[in-house]
PDB file of C-alpha atoms in Angstrom:
ATOM      1  CA  GLN A   1     -18.095 -18.178  -0.800  1.00 59.00           C
ATOM      2  CA  THR A   2     -16.117 -20.222  -3.290  1.00 67.00           C
ATOM      3  CA  VAL A   3     -12.406 -19.734  -3.459  1.00 72.00           C
ATOM      4  CA  ARG A   4     -11.174 -18.475  -6.866  1.00 80.00           C
ATOM      5  CA  TRP A   5      -7.884 -19.961  -8.093  1.00 85.00           C
ATOM      6  CA  HIS A   6      -7.737 -18.115 -11.544  1.00 90.00           C
ATOM      7  CA  ILE A   7      -8.874 -14.962 -12.905  1.00 93.00           C
ATOM      8  CA  GLU A   8     -11.337 -14.973 -15.757  1.00 93.00           C
ATOM      9  CA  LEU A   9      -9.353 -14.541 -19.112  1.00 96.00           C
ATOM     10  CA  GLN A  10     -10.808 -12.171 -21.521  1.00 97.00           C
ATOM     11  CA  PRO A  11     -11.385 -13.401 -25.096  1.00 98.00           C
ATOM     12  CA  TRP A  12      -8.444 -12.960 -27.460  1.00 98.00           C
ATOM     13  CA  ALA A  13      -8.383  -9.467 -29.096  1.00 98.00           C
ATOM     14  CA  SER A  14      -8.469 -11.066 -32.493  1.00 97.00           C
ATOM     15  CA  PRO A  15      -9.739 -14.430 -34.139  1.00 97.00           C
ATOM     16  CA  THR A  16      -6.408 -15.988 -33.872  1.00 96.00           C
ATOM     17  CA  PRO A  17      -3.946 -15.006 -31.015  1.00 96.00           C
ATOM     18  CA  SER A  18      -1.722 -12.162 -32.138  1.00 97.00           C
ATOM     19  CA  LEU A  19       0.822 -10.108 -30.146  1.00 97.00           C
ATOM     20  CA  ASN A  20      -0.007  -7.011 -32.190  1.00 97.00           C
ATOM     21  CA  TYR A  21      -3.622  -7.033 -31.447  1.00 98.00           C
ATOM     22  CA  GLU A  22      -3.095  -7.952 -27.788  1.00 98.00           C
ATOM     23  CA  ALA A  23      -0.448  -5.262 -27.457  1.00 98.00           C
ATOM     24  CA  SER A  24      -2.550  -2.565 -29.034  1.00 98.00           C
ATOM     25  CA  ARG A  25      -5.765  -3.474 -26.986  1.00 98.00           C
ATOM     26  CA  PHE A  26      -3.730  -3.520 -23.860  1.00 98.00           C
ATOM     27  CA  LEU A  27      -1.817  -0.336 -24.400  1.00 98.00           C
ATOM     28  CA  LYS A  28      -4.902   1.595 -25.392  1.00 98.00           C
ATOM     29  CA  TYR A  29      -6.503   0.418 -22.182  1.00 98.00           C
ATOM     30  CA  ILE A  30      -3.813   1.630 -19.910  1.00 98.00           C
ATOM     31  CA  SER A  31      -3.481   4.884 -21.783  1.00 97.00           C
ATOM     32  CA  THR A  32      -7.148   5.793 -21.543  1.00 97.00           C
ATOM     33  CA  SER A  33      -8.810   7.281 -18.478  1.00 97.00           C
ATOM     34  CA  GLN A  34     -12.179   5.802 -17.750  1.00 97.00           C
ATOM     35  CA  ILE A  35     -13.452   8.535 -15.359  1.00 97.00           C
ATOM     36  CA  SER A  36     -12.366  12.093 -14.951  1.00 96.00           C
ATOM     37  CA  CYS A  37     -10.916  13.379 -11.735  1.00 95.00           C
ATOM     38  CA  GLU A  38     -10.693  17.139 -11.196  1.00 93.00           C
ATOM     39  CA  HIS A  39      -8.394  17.269  -8.111  1.00 92.00           C
ATOM     40  CA  MET A  40      -5.476  14.892  -8.232  1.00 89.00           C
ATOM     41  CA  ASN A  41      -2.952  17.287  -6.847  1.00 72.00           C
ATOM     42  CA  LEU A  42      -1.638  16.786  -3.312  1.00 69.00           C
ATOM     43  CA  ASN A  43      -0.486  20.533  -3.376  1.00 63.00           C
ATOM     44  CA  SER A  44      -3.873  21.364  -1.841  1.00 57.00           C
ATOM     45  CA  LEU A  45      -2.826  19.350   1.195  1.00 61.00           C
ATOM     46  CA  LYS A  46      -0.725  21.126   3.834  1.00 53.00           C
ATOM     47  CA  GLY A  47       2.852  20.150   4.249  1.00 50.00           C
ATOM     48  CA  TYR A  48       3.193  18.955   0.632  1.00 48.00           C
ATOM     49  CA  SER A  49       6.078  20.166  -1.596  1.00 50.00           C
ATOM     50  CA  GLU A  50       6.203  19.488  -5.353  1.00 50.00           C
ATOM     51  CA  THR A  51       9.375  17.459  -5.393  1.00 47.00           C
ATOM     52  CA  THR A  52       8.068  14.056  -6.279  1.00 47.00           C
ATOM     53  CA  LYS A  53       9.859  12.205  -8.844  1.00 52.00           C
ATOM     54  CA  LYS A  54       6.715  10.353 -10.084  1.00 62.00           C
ATOM     55  CA  PRO A  55       3.133  11.425 -10.321  1.00 78.00           C
ATOM     56  CA  TRP A  56       1.595   9.216  -7.625  1.00 91.00           C
ATOM     57  CA  SER A  57      -1.929  10.607  -8.323  1.00 93.00           C
ATOM     58  CA  VAL A  58      -4.808  10.053  -6.056  1.00 95.00           C
ATOM     59  CA  CYS A  59      -8.332  11.466  -6.667  1.00 95.00           C
ATOM     60  CA  LEU A  60      -9.317  14.100  -4.235  1.00 95.00           C
ATOM     61  CA  ASP A  61     -12.650  15.001  -5.776  1.00 95.00           C
ATOM     62  CA  GLU A  62     -15.535  15.529  -3.248  1.00 95.00           C
ATOM     63  CA  ARG A  63     -17.629  12.547  -4.639  1.00 95.00           C
ATOM     64  CA  PHE A  64     -15.072   9.932  -3.384  1.00 96.00           C
ATOM     65  CA  SER A  65     -14.225   9.226   0.175  1.00 95.00           C
ATOM     66  CA  LEU A  66     -10.450  10.041   0.267  1.00 96.00           C
ATOM     67  CA  ILE A  67     -10.645  13.766   0.665  1.00 95.00           C
ATOM     68  CA  HIS A  68     -13.256  13.415   3.396  1.00 95.00           C
ATOM     69  CA  ARG A  69     -11.180  10.873   5.207  1.00 95.00           C
ATOM     70  CA  ILE A  70      -8.062  12.948   4.904  1.00 95.00           C
ATOM     71  CA  ARG A  71     -10.063  15.984   6.444  1.00 94.00           C
ATOM     72  CA  SER A  72     -11.314  13.756   9.313  1.00 94.00           C
ATOM     73  CA  LYS A  73      -7.837  12.335   9.840  1.00 93.00           C
ATOM     74  CA  LYS A  74      -9.130   8.784   9.212  1.00 94.00           C
ATOM     75  CA  CYS A  75      -7.197   7.968   6.075  1.00 96.00           C
ATOM     76  CA  ARG A  76      -4.861   5.017   5.761  1.00 98.00           C
ATOM     77  CA  LEU A  77      -2.150   4.539   3.060  1.00 98.00           C
ATOM     78  CA  TYR A  78      -0.205   1.274   2.487  1.00 98.00           C
ATOM     79  CA  SER A  79       2.893   1.655   0.421  1.00 97.00           C
ATOM     80  CA  LEU A  80       4.625  -1.309  -1.109  1.00 95.00           C
ATOM     81  CA  GLY A  81       8.163  -0.797  -2.224  1.00 91.00           C
ATOM     82  CA  LEU A  82      11.537  -2.448  -2.689  1.00 83.00           C
ATOM     83  CA  GLY A  83      14.433  -0.325  -1.571  1.00 76.00           C
ATOM     84  CA  ASN A  84      12.954   2.745  -2.834  1.00 73.00           C
ATOM     85  CA  ASP A  85      14.261   6.051  -1.280  1.00 72.00           C
ATOM     86  CA  ASP A  86      11.575   8.404  -2.797  1.00 79.00           C
ATOM     87  CA  ASN A  87       9.298   8.785   0.111  1.00 87.00           C
ATOM     88  CA  GLN A  88       7.893  12.169  -0.769  1.00 89.00           C
ATOM     89  CA  PHE A  89       4.282  10.917  -1.420  1.00 91.00           C
ATOM     90  CA  GLU A  90       4.336   9.007   1.842  1.00 93.00           C
ATOM     91  CA  LEU A  91       5.563  11.914   3.742  1.00 92.00           C
ATOM     92  CA  SER A  92       3.004  14.275   2.294  1.00 91.00           C
ATOM     93  CA  MET A  93       0.124  11.926   3.135  1.00 93.00           C
ATOM     94  CA  ALA A  94       1.525  11.505   6.548  1.00 94.00           C
ATOM     95  CA  ASN A  95       1.797  15.284   6.908  1.00 92.00           C
ATOM     96  CA  SER A  96      -1.908  15.605   5.932  1.00 91.00           C
ATOM     97  CA  GLY A  97      -2.795  13.389   8.836  1.00 91.00           C
ATOM     98  CA  CYS A  98      -2.985  10.028   7.200  1.00 96.00           C
ATOM     99  CA  GLU A  99      -1.862   6.886   8.871  1.00 97.00           C
ATOM    100  CA  VAL A 100       1.031   5.632   6.455  1.00 97.00           C
ATOM    101  CA  HIS A 101       2.616   2.200   6.501  1.00 97.00           C
ATOM    102  CA  ARG A 102       5.485   1.613   4.343  1.00 95.00           C
ATOM    103  CA  PHE A 103       6.407  -2.091   3.635  1.00 94.00           C
ATOM    104  CA  ASP A 104       9.950  -2.706   2.294  1.00 91.00           C
ATOM    105  CA  PRO A 105      12.108  -5.722   2.901  1.00 88.00           C
ATOM    106  CA  SER A 106      15.308  -3.502   2.875  1.00 86.00           C
ATOM    107  CA  ILE A 107      14.336  -1.556   5.997  1.00 85.00           C
ATOM    108  CA  LYS A 108      16.835  -2.077   8.789  1.00 84.00           C
ATOM    109  CA  SER A 109      14.521  -2.756  11.711  1.00 86.00           C
ATOM    110  CA  ALA A 110      11.356  -4.785  11.844  1.00 87.00           C
ATOM    111  CA  HIS A 111       9.136  -1.813  12.612  1.00 91.00           C
ATOM    112  CA  ILE A 112      10.094   1.942  12.810  1.00 91.00           C
ATOM    113  CA  GLN A 113       7.919   4.703  13.655  1.00 94.00           C
ATOM    114  CA  GLN A 114       8.929   8.127  12.030  1.00 92.00           C
ATOM    115  CA  GLY A 115       6.915  11.060  13.353  1.00 90.00           C
ATOM    116  CA  GLN A 116       3.379  10.727  14.337  1.00 93.00           C
ATOM    117  CA  HIS A 117       1.660   9.160  11.364  1.00 95.00           C
ATOM    118  CA  LEU A 118       4.413   7.198   9.490  1.00 96.00           C
ATOM    119  CA  TRP A 119       5.502   3.539  10.081  1.00 95.00           C
ATOM    120  CA  HIS A 120       8.166   1.544   8.169  1.00 94.00           C
ATOM    121  CA  HIS A 121       7.860  -2.269   8.305  1.00 94.00           C
ATOM    122  CA  ARG A 122      10.617  -4.621   7.099  1.00 92.00           C
ATOM    123  CA  LEU A 123       8.053  -6.773   5.332  1.00 91.00           C
ATOM    124  CA  SER A 124       7.716  -7.727   1.651  1.00 89.00           C
ATOM    125  CA  ILE A 125       4.099  -8.016   0.396  1.00 90.00           C
ATOM    126  CA  ASP A 126       3.851 -11.067  -1.766  1.00 87.00           C
ATOM    127  CA  TRP A 127       1.070 -13.005  -3.556  1.00 87.00           C
ATOM    128  CA  ARG A 128       1.483 -16.026  -1.166  1.00 80.00           C
ATOM    129  CA  ASP A 129       2.320 -16.657   2.484  1.00 76.00           C
ATOM    130  CA  PRO A 130       5.494 -18.584   3.311  1.00 72.00           C
ATOM    131  CA  ASN A 131       5.013 -22.332   3.927  1.00 66.00           C
ATOM    132  CA  PRO A 132       6.499 -22.968   7.472  1.00 63.00           C
ATOM    133  CA  ALA A 133       7.077 -26.549   6.609  1.00 64.00           C
ATOM    134  CA  ILE A 134       9.541 -25.767   3.723  1.00 61.00           C
ATOM    135  CA  ALA A 135      13.047 -24.805   5.092  1.00 55.00           C
ATOM    136  CA  ALA A 136      13.662 -22.457   2.132  1.00 56.00           C
ATOM    137  CA  HIS A 137      10.722 -20.517   2.907  1.00 52.00           C
ATOM    138  CA  LYS A 138      11.868 -19.705   6.592  1.00 52.00           C
ATOM    139  CA  PHE A 139      14.297 -17.180   4.906  1.00 52.00           C
ATOM    140  CA  HIS A 140      11.210 -15.441   3.587  1.00 50.00           C
ATOM    141  CA  SER A 141       9.305 -15.329   6.836  1.00 60.00           C
ATOM    142  CA  ASN A 142       9.131 -11.505   6.438  1.00 81.00           C
ATOM    143  CA  THR A 143       7.016 -12.117   3.242  1.00 86.00           C
ATOM    144  CA  LYS A 144       3.365 -12.068   3.559  1.00 90.00           C
ATOM    145  CA  LYS A 145       0.070 -11.627   1.626  1.00 93.00           C
ATOM    146  CA  LEU A 146      -1.521  -8.155   1.973  1.00 95.00           C
ATOM    147  CA  GLY A 147      -4.735  -9.891   3.336  1.00 94.00           C
ATOM    148  CA  THR A 148      -2.625 -11.464   6.073  1.00 93.00           C
ATOM    149  CA  VAL A 149      -1.092  -8.183   6.956  1.00 94.00           C
ATOM    150  CA  LEU A 150      -4.522  -6.539   7.183  1.00 96.00           C
ATOM    151  CA  ASN A 151      -5.686  -9.229   9.526  1.00 95.00           C
ATOM    152  CA  GLU A 152      -2.491  -8.963  11.766  1.00 93.00           C
ATOM    153  CA  PHE A 153      -2.667  -5.215  11.966  1.00 95.00           C
ATOM    154  CA  GLY A 154      -6.462  -5.333  12.516  1.00 96.00           C
ATOM    155  CA  HIS A 155      -7.085  -3.083   9.582  1.00 97.00           C
ATOM    156  CA  GLN A 156     -10.469  -3.490   7.721  1.00 95.00           C
ATOM    157  CA  LYS A 157      -9.736  -0.857   4.983  1.00 96.00           C
ATOM    158  CA  ILE A 158      -6.954   0.918   3.113  1.00 98.00           C
ATOM    159  CA  ASP A 159      -7.829   4.184   1.468  1.00 98.00           C
ATOM    160  CA  VAL A 160      -4.913   4.184  -0.889  1.00 98.00           C
ATOM    161  CA  LEU A 161      -2.621   1.231  -1.808  1.00 98.00           C
ATOM    162  CA  LYS A 162       0.450   2.445  -3.652  1.00 97.00           C
ATOM    163  CA  ALA A 163       2.794  -0.176  -5.191  1.00 95.00           C
ATOM    164  CA  ASP A 164       6.206   0.112  -6.856  1.00 93.00           C
ATOM    165  CA  VAL A 165       7.470  -3.458  -6.585  1.00 92.00           C
ATOM    166  CA  GLU A 166       9.471  -4.030  -9.723  1.00 90.00           C
ATOM    167  CA  SER A 167       7.407  -6.551 -11.644  1.00 93.00           C
ATOM    168  CA  ALA A 168       5.891  -8.330  -8.603  1.00 93.00           C
ATOM    169  CA  GLU A 169       2.706  -6.136  -9.105  1.00 96.00           C
ATOM    170  CA  TRP A 170       0.977  -8.479 -11.529  1.00 97.00           C
ATOM    171  CA  LYS A 171       0.855 -11.453  -9.223  1.00 95.00           C
ATOM    172  CA  ILE A 172       0.168  -9.205  -6.206  1.00 95.00           C
ATOM    173  CA  LEU A 173      -2.777  -7.684  -8.070  1.00 96.00           C
ATOM    174  CA  GLU A 174      -4.091 -11.071  -9.032  1.00 95.00           C
ATOM    175  CA  ASN A 175      -3.937 -12.225  -5.376  1.00 94.00           C
ATOM    176  CA  LEU A 176      -5.834  -9.132  -4.238  1.00 96.00           C
ATOM    177  CA  ILE A 177      -8.425  -9.833  -6.769  1.00 96.00           C
ATOM    178  CA  LEU A 178      -8.796 -13.676  -6.164  1.00 94.00           C
ATOM    179  CA  GLU A 179      -9.093 -13.123  -2.451  1.00 93.00           C
ATOM    180  CA  ASP A 180     -11.439 -10.159  -2.603  1.00 93.00           C
ATOM    181  CA  VAL A 181      -9.017  -8.059  -0.737  1.00 95.00           C
ATOM    182  CA  VAL A 182      -9.143  -5.318  -3.456  1.00 96.00           C
ATOM    183  CA  GLU A 183     -12.666  -4.607  -2.151  1.00 95.00           C
ATOM    184  CA  GLN A 184     -11.179  -3.174   0.991  1.00 96.00           C
ATOM    185  CA  ILE A 185      -9.078  -0.583  -0.896  1.00 98.00           C
ATOM    186  CA  GLY A 186     -10.405   2.749  -2.006  1.00 98.00           C
ATOM    187  CA  GLN A 187      -7.712   3.778  -4.550  1.00 98.00           C
ATOM    188  CA  LEU A 188      -4.816   1.862  -6.182  1.00 98.00           C
ATOM    189  CA  VAL A 189      -1.820   3.661  -7.475  1.00 97.00           C
ATOM    190  CA  PHE A 190       0.450   1.052  -9.227  1.00 96.00           C
ATOM    191  CA  GLU A 191       3.606   1.216 -11.186  1.00 95.00           C
ATOM    192  CA  VAL A 192       3.330  -1.504 -13.837  1.00 97.00           C
ATOM    193  CA  HIS A 193       6.266  -2.929 -15.668  1.00 97.00           C
ATOM    194  CA  ILE A 194       5.876  -4.305 -19.166  1.00 97.00           C
ATOM    195  CA  HIS A 195       9.428  -4.955 -20.285  1.00 97.00           C
ATOM    196  CA  TRP A 196       9.118  -8.622 -19.229  1.00 96.00           C
ATOM    197  CA  PRO A 197       6.218 -10.762 -18.219  1.00 96.00           C
ATOM    198  CA  GLY A 198       6.756 -10.222 -14.404  1.00 95.00           C
ATOM    199  CA  PHE A 199       7.502 -12.706 -11.586  1.00 93.00           C
ATOM    200  CA  GLU A 200       5.872 -16.117 -12.132  1.00 92.00           C
ATOM    201  CA  VAL A 201       3.860 -15.012 -15.168  1.00 95.00           C
ATOM    202  CA  SER A 202       4.373 -17.511 -17.919  1.00 94.00           C
ATOM    203  CA  GLY A 203       3.353 -18.147 -21.442  1.00 95.00           C
ATOM    204  CA  ASN A 204       4.215 -16.759 -24.842  1.00 97.00           C
ATOM    205  CA  ASP A 205       4.052 -12.964 -25.396  1.00 97.00           C
ATOM    206  CA  SER A 206       0.417 -12.793 -26.738  1.00 97.00           C
ATOM    207  CA  THR A 207      -0.680 -14.965 -23.761  1.00 97.00           C
ATOM    208  CA  VAL A 208       1.067 -12.703 -21.186  1.00 98.00           C
ATOM    209  CA  VAL A 209      -0.405  -9.531 -22.592  1.00 98.00           C
ATOM    210  CA  ARG A 210      -3.956 -11.050 -22.591  1.00 98.00           C
ATOM    211  CA  TYR A 211      -3.345 -11.997 -18.850  1.00 98.00           C
ATOM    212  CA  TRP A 212      -2.297  -8.452 -18.086  1.00 98.00           C
ATOM    213  CA  TYR A 213      -5.394  -7.032 -19.831  1.00 98.00           C
ATOM    214  CA  SER A 214      -7.698  -9.611 -18.084  1.00 98.00           C
ATOM    215  CA  LEU A 215      -6.330  -8.662 -14.775  1.00 97.00           C
ATOM    216  CA  LEU A 216      -7.112  -4.906 -15.328  1.00 98.00           C
ATOM    217  CA  ARG A 217     -10.509  -5.854 -16.632  1.00 98.00           C
ATOM    218  CA  GLU A 218     -11.203  -7.739 -13.357  1.00 97.00           C
ATOM    219  CA  LEU A 219     -10.560  -4.462 -11.550  1.00 97.00           C
ATOM    220  CA  GLU A 220     -13.104  -2.802 -13.698  1.00 97.00           C
ATOM    221  CA  LEU A 221     -15.642  -5.598 -12.802  1.00 95.00           C
ATOM    222  CA  LYS A 222     -14.887  -4.772  -9.121  1.00 96.00           C
ATOM    223  CA  ASP A 223     -15.938  -1.105  -9.860  1.00 97.00           C
ATOM    224  CA  PHE A 224     -12.404   0.292 -10.051  1.00 98.00           C
ATOM    225  CA  ARG A 225     -12.041   3.038 -12.726  1.00 98.00           C
ATOM    226  CA  LEU A 226      -8.715   4.237 -14.131  1.00 98.00           C
ATOM    227  CA  PHE A 227      -8.574   8.022 -13.672  1.00 97.00           C
ATOM    228  CA  HIS A 228      -4.828   8.741 -14.296  1.00 96.00           C
ATOM    229  CA  THR A 229      -2.103   7.196 -16.428  1.00 95.00           C
ATOM    230  CA  TYR A 230       1.472   8.264 -16.662  1.00 94.00           C
ATOM    231  CA  LYS A 231       3.852   6.772 -19.287  1.00 95.00           C
ATOM    232  CA  ASP A 232       7.407   7.052 -17.971  1.00 93.00           C
ATOM    233  CA  LEU A 233       9.622   8.241 -20.745  1.00 93.00           C
ATOM    234  CA  SER A 234      12.798   8.261 -18.561  1.00 93.00           C
ATOM    235  CA  LYS A 235      12.698   4.500 -18.457  1.00 94.00           C
ATOM    236  CA  PRO A 236      13.669   2.164 -21.461  1.00 95.00           C
ATOM    237  CA  GLN A 237      11.021   2.130 -24.180  1.00 96.00           C
ATOM    238  CA  MET A 238      10.557  -1.538 -24.139  1.00 96.00           C
ATOM    239  CA  PHE A 239       7.515  -3.873 -24.454  1.00 97.00           C
ATOM    240  CA  LEU A 240       8.350  -7.586 -23.683  1.00 97.00           C
ATOM    241  CA  LYS A 241      12.093  -7.069 -24.424  1.00 96.00           C
ATOM    242  CA  LYS A 242      11.404  -5.358 -27.705  1.00 95.00           C
ATOM    243  CA  GLU A 243      11.437  -1.861 -28.752  1.00 95.00           C
ATOM    244  CA  ALA A 244       7.936  -1.942 -30.128  1.00 94.00           C
ATOM    245  CA  PHE A 245       4.454  -0.406 -30.047  1.00 95.00           C
ATOM    246  CA  ASN A 246       5.759   2.991 -28.964  1.00 95.00           C
ATOM    247  CA  ALA A 247       5.517   1.617 -25.368  1.00 96.00           C
ATOM    248  CA  SER A 248       7.394   2.576 -22.215  1.00 96.00           C
ATOM    249  CA  SER A 249       8.619  -0.185 -19.920  1.00 97.00           C
ATOM    250  CA  CYS A 250       6.872   1.558 -17.013  1.00 96.00           C
ATOM    251  CA  TYR A 251       3.560   3.203 -16.547  1.00 96.00           C
ATOM    252  CA  THR A 252       2.043   4.599 -13.305  1.00 96.00           C
ATOM    253  CA  LEU A 253      -1.709   3.935 -13.149  1.00 97.00           C
ATOM    254  CA  SER A 254      -4.308   5.258 -10.611  1.00 97.00           C
ATOM    255  CA  TRP A 255      -7.791   3.736 -10.002  1.00 98.00           C
ATOM    256  CA  VAL A 256     -10.530   4.768  -7.726  1.00 98.00           C
ATOM    257  CA  ASN A 257     -13.052   2.310  -6.268  1.00 98.00           C
ATOM    258  CA  THR A 258     -16.272   3.849  -7.325  1.00 96.00           C
ATOM    259  CA  ARG A 259     -18.208   1.939  -4.744  1.00 92.00           C
ATOM    260  CA  TRP A 260     -16.370   3.970  -2.039  1.00 82.00           C
ATOM    261  CA  LYS A 261     -18.410   7.087  -1.983  1.00 67.00           C
TER     262      LYS A 261
END
């Protein structure tokens, strides 16, 4: 299998690169469900209370594996965060019998088990592993790629990957696609931030938006379908540092891997 270093960029949205065309294609894409999901509500699971601040929607339809794996107590959730104290979604998944792993570099101890099904790990999931030969990287030794963590934990599959990583999501997603780790995931629930390009994403505005769009199209090529999209109106309404295109700076997007039946 050949290693991929770059994602496949989609053709420009217009004959000559234009931010208006790129933005309108991208925003339409993230605002349009590709597949319908009847049951996205965790209320149907025991121990769940409706106090979540954000709609972390998962698809519990019978045709996908998640609901069956929850019932058989075989489901696994990985949650990537940065100092986020809203753990309601994780707790509800743990209460329903899922094995839940939270990764957050601000956690006080290296590994903490809370209750029967919930683990907290002082780890930051990144798009590269630290280079042990570079002194500066030693400070980031609690930073690892998701593929590395899966191998270390001996986990083959994740039923749900939830990420709220304050603009690191684009490069993390790219890494998951390039290393085929995304195929080990059943559902993705990502908060995406579009008020600036994101960590280590470079280029002019239209290039950045084309890259974002191309990343999401790669997910589609890997049989992921967007089933829920939430525009956060409580966040600044910014698109690449401009008040433009009627966009929010933050969207929560949920995909299901339709290969996982």
